[in-house]
Tab-separated table of C-alpha atoms in Angstrom:
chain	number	residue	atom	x	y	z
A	145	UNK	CA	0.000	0.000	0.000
A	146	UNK	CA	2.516	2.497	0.692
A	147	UNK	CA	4.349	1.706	-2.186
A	148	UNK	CA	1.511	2.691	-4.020
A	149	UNK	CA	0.618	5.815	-2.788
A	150	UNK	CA	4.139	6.698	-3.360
A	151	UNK	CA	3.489	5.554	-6.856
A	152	UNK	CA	0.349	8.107	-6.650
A	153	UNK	CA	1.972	10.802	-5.617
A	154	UNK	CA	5.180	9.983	-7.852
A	155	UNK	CA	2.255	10.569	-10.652
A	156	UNK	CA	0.465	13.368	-9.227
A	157	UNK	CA	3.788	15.663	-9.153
A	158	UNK	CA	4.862	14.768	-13.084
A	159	UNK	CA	1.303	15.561	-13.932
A	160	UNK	CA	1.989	18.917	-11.594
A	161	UNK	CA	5.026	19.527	-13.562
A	162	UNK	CA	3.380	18.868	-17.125
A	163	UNK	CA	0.472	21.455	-17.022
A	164	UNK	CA	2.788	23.984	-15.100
A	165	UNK	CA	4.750	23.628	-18.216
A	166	UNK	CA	2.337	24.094	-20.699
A	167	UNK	CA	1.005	27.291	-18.979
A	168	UNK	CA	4.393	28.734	-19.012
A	169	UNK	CA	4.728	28.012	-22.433
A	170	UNK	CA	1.458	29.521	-23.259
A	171	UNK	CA	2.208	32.790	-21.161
A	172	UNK	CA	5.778	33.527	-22.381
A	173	UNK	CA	5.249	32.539	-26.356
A	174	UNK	CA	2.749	36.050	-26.852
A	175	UNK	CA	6.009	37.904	-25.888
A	176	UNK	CA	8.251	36.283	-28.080
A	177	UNK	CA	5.345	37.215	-31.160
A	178	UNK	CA	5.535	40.576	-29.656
A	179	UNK	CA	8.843	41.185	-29.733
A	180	UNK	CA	9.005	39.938	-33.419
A	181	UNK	CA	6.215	41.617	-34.859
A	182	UNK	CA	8.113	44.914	-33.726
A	183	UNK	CA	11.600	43.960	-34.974
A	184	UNK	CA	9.798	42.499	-38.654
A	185	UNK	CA	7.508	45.563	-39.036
A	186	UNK	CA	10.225	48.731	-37.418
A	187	UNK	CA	13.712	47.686	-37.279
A	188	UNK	CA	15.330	50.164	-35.090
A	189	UNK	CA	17.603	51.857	-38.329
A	190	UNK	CA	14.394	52.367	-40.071
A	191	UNK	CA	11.357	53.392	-38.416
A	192	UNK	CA	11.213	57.107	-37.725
A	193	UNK	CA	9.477	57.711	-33.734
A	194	UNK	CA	6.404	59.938	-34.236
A	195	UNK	CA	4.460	61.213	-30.826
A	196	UNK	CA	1.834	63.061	-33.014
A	197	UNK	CA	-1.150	63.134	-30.864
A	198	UNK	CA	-4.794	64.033	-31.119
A	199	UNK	CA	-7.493	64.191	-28.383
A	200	UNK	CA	-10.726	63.174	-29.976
A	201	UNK	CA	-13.307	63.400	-27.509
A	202	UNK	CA	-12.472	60.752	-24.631
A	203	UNK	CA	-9.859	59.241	-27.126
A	204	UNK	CA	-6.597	59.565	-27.229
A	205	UNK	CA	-4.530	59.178	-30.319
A	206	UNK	CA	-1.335	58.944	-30.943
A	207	UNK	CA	1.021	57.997	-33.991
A	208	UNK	CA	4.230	56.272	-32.481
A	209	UNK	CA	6.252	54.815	-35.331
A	210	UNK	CA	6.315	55.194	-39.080
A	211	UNK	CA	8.060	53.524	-42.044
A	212	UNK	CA	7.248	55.391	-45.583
A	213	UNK	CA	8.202	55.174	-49.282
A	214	UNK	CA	7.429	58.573	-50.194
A	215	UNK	CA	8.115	57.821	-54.049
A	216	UNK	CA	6.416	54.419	-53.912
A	217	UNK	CA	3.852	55.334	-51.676
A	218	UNK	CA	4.110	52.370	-49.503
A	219	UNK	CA	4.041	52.958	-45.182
A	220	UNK	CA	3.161	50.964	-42.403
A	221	UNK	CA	2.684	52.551	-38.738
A	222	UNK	CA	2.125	51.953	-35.283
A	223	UNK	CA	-0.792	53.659	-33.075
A	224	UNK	CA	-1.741	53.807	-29.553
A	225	UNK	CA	-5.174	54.415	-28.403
A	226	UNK	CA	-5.821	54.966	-24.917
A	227	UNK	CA	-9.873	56.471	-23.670
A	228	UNK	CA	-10.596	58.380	-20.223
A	229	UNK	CA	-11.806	55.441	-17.883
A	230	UNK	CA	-12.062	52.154	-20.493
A	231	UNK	CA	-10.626	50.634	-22.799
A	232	UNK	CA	-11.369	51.916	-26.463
A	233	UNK	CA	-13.653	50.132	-28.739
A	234	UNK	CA	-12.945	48.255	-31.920
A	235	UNK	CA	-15.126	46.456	-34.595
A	236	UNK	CA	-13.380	43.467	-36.168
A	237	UNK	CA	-13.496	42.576	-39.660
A	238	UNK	CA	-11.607	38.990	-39.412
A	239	UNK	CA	-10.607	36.917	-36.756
A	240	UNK	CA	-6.812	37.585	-37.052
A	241	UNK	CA	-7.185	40.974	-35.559
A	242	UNK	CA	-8.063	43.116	-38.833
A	243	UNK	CA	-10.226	46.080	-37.696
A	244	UNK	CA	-12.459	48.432	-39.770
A	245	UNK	CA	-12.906	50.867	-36.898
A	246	UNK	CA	-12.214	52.255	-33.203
A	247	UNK	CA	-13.870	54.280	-31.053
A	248	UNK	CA	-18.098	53.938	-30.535
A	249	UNK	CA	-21.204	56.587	-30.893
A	250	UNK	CA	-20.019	60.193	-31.790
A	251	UNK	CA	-16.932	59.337	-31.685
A	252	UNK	CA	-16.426	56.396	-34.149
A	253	UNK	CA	-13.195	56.753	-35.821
A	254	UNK	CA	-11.061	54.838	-38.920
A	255	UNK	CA	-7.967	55.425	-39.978
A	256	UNK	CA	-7.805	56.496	-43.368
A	257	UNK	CA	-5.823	57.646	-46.588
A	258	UNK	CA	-6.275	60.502	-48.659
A	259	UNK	CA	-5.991	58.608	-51.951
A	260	UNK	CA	-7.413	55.893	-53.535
A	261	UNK	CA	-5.634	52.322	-52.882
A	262	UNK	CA	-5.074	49.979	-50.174
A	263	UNK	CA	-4.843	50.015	-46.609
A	264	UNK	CA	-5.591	47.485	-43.416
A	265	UNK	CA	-5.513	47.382	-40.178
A	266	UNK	CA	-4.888	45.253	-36.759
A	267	UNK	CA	-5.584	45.626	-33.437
A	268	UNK	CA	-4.443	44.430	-30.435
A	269	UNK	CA	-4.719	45.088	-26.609
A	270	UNK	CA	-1.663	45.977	-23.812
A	271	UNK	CA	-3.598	46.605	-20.948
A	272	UNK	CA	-6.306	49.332	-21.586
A	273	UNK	CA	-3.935	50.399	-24.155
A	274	UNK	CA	-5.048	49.630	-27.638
A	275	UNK	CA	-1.918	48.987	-30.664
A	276	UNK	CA	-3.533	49.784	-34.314
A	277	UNK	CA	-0.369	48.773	-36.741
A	278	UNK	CA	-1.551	49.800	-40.179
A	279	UNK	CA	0.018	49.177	-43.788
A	280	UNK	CA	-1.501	50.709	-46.562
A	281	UNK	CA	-0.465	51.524	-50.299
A	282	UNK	CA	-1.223	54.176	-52.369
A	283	UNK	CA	-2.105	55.267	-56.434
A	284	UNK	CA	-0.352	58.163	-58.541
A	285	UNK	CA	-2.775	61.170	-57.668
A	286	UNK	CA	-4.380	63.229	-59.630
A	287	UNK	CA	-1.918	66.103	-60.758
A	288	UNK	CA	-4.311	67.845	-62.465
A	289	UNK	CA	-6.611	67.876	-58.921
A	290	UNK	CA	-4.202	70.047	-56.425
A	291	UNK	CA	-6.449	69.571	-53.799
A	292	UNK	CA	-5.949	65.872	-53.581
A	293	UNK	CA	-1.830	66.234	-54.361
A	294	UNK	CA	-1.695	68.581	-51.537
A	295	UNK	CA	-3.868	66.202	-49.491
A	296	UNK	CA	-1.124	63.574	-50.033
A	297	UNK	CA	2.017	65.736	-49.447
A	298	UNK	CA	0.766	67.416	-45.860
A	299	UNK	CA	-1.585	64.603	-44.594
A	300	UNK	CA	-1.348	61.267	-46.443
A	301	UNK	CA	-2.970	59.325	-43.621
A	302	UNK	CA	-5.462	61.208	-41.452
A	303	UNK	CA	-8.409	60.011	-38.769
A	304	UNK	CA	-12.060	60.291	-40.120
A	305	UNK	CA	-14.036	60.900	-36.909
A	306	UNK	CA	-18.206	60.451	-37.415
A	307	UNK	CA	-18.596	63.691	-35.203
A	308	UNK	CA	-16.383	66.087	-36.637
A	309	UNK	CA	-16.970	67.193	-40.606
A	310	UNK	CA	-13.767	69.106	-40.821
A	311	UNK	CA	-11.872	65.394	-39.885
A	312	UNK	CA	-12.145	64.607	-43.632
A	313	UNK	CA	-10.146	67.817	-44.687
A	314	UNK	CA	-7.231	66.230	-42.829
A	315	UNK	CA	-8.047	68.076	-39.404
A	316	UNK	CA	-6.523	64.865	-37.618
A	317	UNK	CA	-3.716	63.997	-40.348
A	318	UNK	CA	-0.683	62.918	-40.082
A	319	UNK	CA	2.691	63.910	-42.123
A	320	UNK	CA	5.273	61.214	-42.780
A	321	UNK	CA	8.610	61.916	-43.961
A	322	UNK	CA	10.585	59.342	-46.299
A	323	UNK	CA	12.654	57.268	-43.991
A	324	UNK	CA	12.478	53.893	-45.757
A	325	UNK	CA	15.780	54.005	-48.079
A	326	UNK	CA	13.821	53.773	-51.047
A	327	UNK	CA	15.610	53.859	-54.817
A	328	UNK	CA	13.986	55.222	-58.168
A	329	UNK	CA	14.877	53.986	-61.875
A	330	UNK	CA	13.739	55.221	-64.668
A	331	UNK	CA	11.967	52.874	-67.191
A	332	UNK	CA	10.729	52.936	-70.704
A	333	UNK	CA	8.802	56.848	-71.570
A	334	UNK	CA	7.691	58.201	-68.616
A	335	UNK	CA	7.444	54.742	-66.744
A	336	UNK	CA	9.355	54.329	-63.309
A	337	UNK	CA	10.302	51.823	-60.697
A	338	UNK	CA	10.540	52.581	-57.075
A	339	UNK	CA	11.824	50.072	-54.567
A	340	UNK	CA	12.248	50.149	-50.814
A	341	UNK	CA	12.328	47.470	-47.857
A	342	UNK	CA	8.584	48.083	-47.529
A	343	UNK	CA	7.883	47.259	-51.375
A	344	UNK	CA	8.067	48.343	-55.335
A	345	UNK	CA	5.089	50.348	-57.360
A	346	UNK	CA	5.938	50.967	-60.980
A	347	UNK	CA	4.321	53.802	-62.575
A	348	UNK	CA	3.268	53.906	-66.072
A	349	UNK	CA	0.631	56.196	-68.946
A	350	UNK	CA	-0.954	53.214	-70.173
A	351	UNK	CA	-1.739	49.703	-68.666
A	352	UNK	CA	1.145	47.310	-68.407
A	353	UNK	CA	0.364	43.860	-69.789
A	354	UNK	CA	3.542	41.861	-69.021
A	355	UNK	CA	6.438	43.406	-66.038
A	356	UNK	CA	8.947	40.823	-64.567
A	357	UNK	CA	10.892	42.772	-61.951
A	358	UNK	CA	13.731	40.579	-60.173
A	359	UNK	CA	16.435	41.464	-57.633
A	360	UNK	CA	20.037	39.977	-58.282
A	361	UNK	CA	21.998	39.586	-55.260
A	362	UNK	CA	25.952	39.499	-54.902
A	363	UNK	CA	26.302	35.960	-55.512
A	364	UNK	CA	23.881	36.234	-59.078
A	365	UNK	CA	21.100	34.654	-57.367
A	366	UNK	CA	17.264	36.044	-58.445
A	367	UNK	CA	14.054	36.581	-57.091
A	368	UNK	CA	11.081	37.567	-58.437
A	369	UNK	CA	9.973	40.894	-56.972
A	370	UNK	CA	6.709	41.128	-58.767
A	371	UNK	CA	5.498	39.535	-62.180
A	372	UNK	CA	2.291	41.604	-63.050
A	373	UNK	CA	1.122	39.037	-65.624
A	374	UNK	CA	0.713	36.134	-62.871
A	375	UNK	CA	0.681	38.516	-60.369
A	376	UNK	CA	2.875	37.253	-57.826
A	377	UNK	CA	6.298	37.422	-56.026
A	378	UNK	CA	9.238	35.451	-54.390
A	379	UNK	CA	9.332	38.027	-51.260
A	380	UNK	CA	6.013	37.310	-49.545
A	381	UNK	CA	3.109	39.691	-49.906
A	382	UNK	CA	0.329	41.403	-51.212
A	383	UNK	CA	-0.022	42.434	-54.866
A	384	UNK	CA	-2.207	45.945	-55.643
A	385	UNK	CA	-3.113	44.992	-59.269
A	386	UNK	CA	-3.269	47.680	-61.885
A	387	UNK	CA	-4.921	51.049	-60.666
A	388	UNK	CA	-6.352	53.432	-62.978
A	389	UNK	CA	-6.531	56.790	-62.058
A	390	UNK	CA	-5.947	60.322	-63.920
A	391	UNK	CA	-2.224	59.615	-62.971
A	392	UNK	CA	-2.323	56.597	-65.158
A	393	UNK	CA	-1.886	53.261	-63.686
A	394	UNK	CA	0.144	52.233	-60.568
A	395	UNK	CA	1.464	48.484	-59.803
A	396	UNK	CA	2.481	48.158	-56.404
A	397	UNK	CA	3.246	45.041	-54.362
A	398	UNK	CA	4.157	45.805	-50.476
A	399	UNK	CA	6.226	43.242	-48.889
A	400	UNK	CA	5.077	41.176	-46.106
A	401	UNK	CA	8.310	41.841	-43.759
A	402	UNK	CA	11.064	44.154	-44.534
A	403	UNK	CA	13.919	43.125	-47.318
A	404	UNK	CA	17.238	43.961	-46.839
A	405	UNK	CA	17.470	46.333	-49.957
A	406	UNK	CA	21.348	46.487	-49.509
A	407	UNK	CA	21.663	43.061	-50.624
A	408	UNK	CA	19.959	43.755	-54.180
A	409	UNK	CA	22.964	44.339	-56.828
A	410	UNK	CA	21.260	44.402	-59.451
A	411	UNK	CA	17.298	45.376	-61.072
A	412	UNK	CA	16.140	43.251	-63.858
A	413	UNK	CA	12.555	44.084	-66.005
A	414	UNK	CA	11.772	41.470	-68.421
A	415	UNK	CA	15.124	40.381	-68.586
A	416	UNK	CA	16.989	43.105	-68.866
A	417	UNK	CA	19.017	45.023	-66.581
A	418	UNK	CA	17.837	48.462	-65.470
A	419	UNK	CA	19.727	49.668	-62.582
């Protein structure tokens, strides 16, 4: 008998010992994500430290980091949203964190561009402390609508508040400064190739119906940085497929995490070299 309750207990403690170490592993491994999802999305050389801050009614908010391809039109940024006693509101779109809006009543907020194109956005708690990281792409504007290019060059990204009209003339935007090394080649006519850690966008009159762009390392190794035609890439990420505007049309593909843009020797378009 007392063998076996020393048997019992022998089990009882490795049991212990087993779901002690699955909760540890379960509490610790959100940190690691944390801590990668910051050094994938702002590498400390990069991403410029912003403390622009609105009050919006009980909201606070406040753009922390930024990362932007002024030429290609490519960013991604990092807000914190805190509210007087709570914690703010979101509305999901998808259950990976993608939201479409903050904020709830008169004060229902998005974050928003002020040009046509892409943009999305996830949210996450720290405390009462809400973390918005956004990534959004933009067209060519309209050169011959000023309003709309000086929209883009003074307050690219701005917050559209439900209570405030004047929040869609950019009363709560947000100027970004390139900071994301980005390089510009010219192309056949008036066509052009920007490239930066954060992505490419090539720029052209008419509509492009075949572009291979590939980056040649040092040792003469390719990838495919975006094929229009099949519309995909090598680097992981999301393709903008041709967007016609009064700009003409703007290819864009935004990179998933940042590439090391100091290991590309070399620019290839449909086989041949450009830059």
């Amino acid at each position: 008998m007392i063998v076996e309750k020393k048997k019992y207990f022998i089990l009882i403690g490795v049991l212990l010992l087993v779901v002690a170490g699955i909760i540890a592993f379960f509490v610790i491994k959100p940190k690691k994500n944390k801590a990668k999802i910051e050094k994938v999305h702002f590498s400390n050389s990069q991403a410029e430290i912003n403390n622009k801050t609105y009050e919006i009614g009980d909201y606070t908010v406040a753009l922390k980091k930024s990362i932007y391809s002024k030429k290609g039109r490519i960013g991604k940024l990092l807000f914190e949203v805190t509210k007087k006693d709570g914690k703010p509101e979101i509305k999901k779109i998808a259950g990976d964190g993608r939201i479409s809006s903050f904020g709830a009543g008169d004060n229902w907020m998005m974050i928003t561009m002020s040009a046509s194109g892409t943009i999305s956005s996830t949210a996450s708690y720290e405390g009462d402390k809400l973390k918005i990281f956004t990534e959004f792409s933009m067209n060519a504007p309209d050169e011959s609508n000023p309003d709309e290019v000086e929209a883009i060059e003074n307050y690219p990204i701005y917050i559209y508040c439900k209570n405030d009209e004047d929040s869609d003339d950019g009363k709560y935007g947000f100027k970004l400064e390139e900071n994301s090394d980005e390089k510009e080649i010219k192309l056949l006519g008036s066509q052009r190739l920007v490239y930066s850690p954060l992505g490419l966008t090539i720029y052209s009159d008419a509509r492009i119906g075949r572009a291979l762009v590939e980056f040649e390392n040092a040792k003469g190794k390719k990838k495919v940085a975006m094929d229009v035609e099949k519309e995909s890439s090598d680097i992981a990420g999301f393709f903008g497929s041709g967007c016609g505007t009064g700009a003409g049309y703007t290819y864009q593909y935004t990179f998933k995490n940042l590439y090391d843009v100091s290991k590309i020797k070399k620019v290839y378009v449909n086989g041949k070299c450009v830059g």
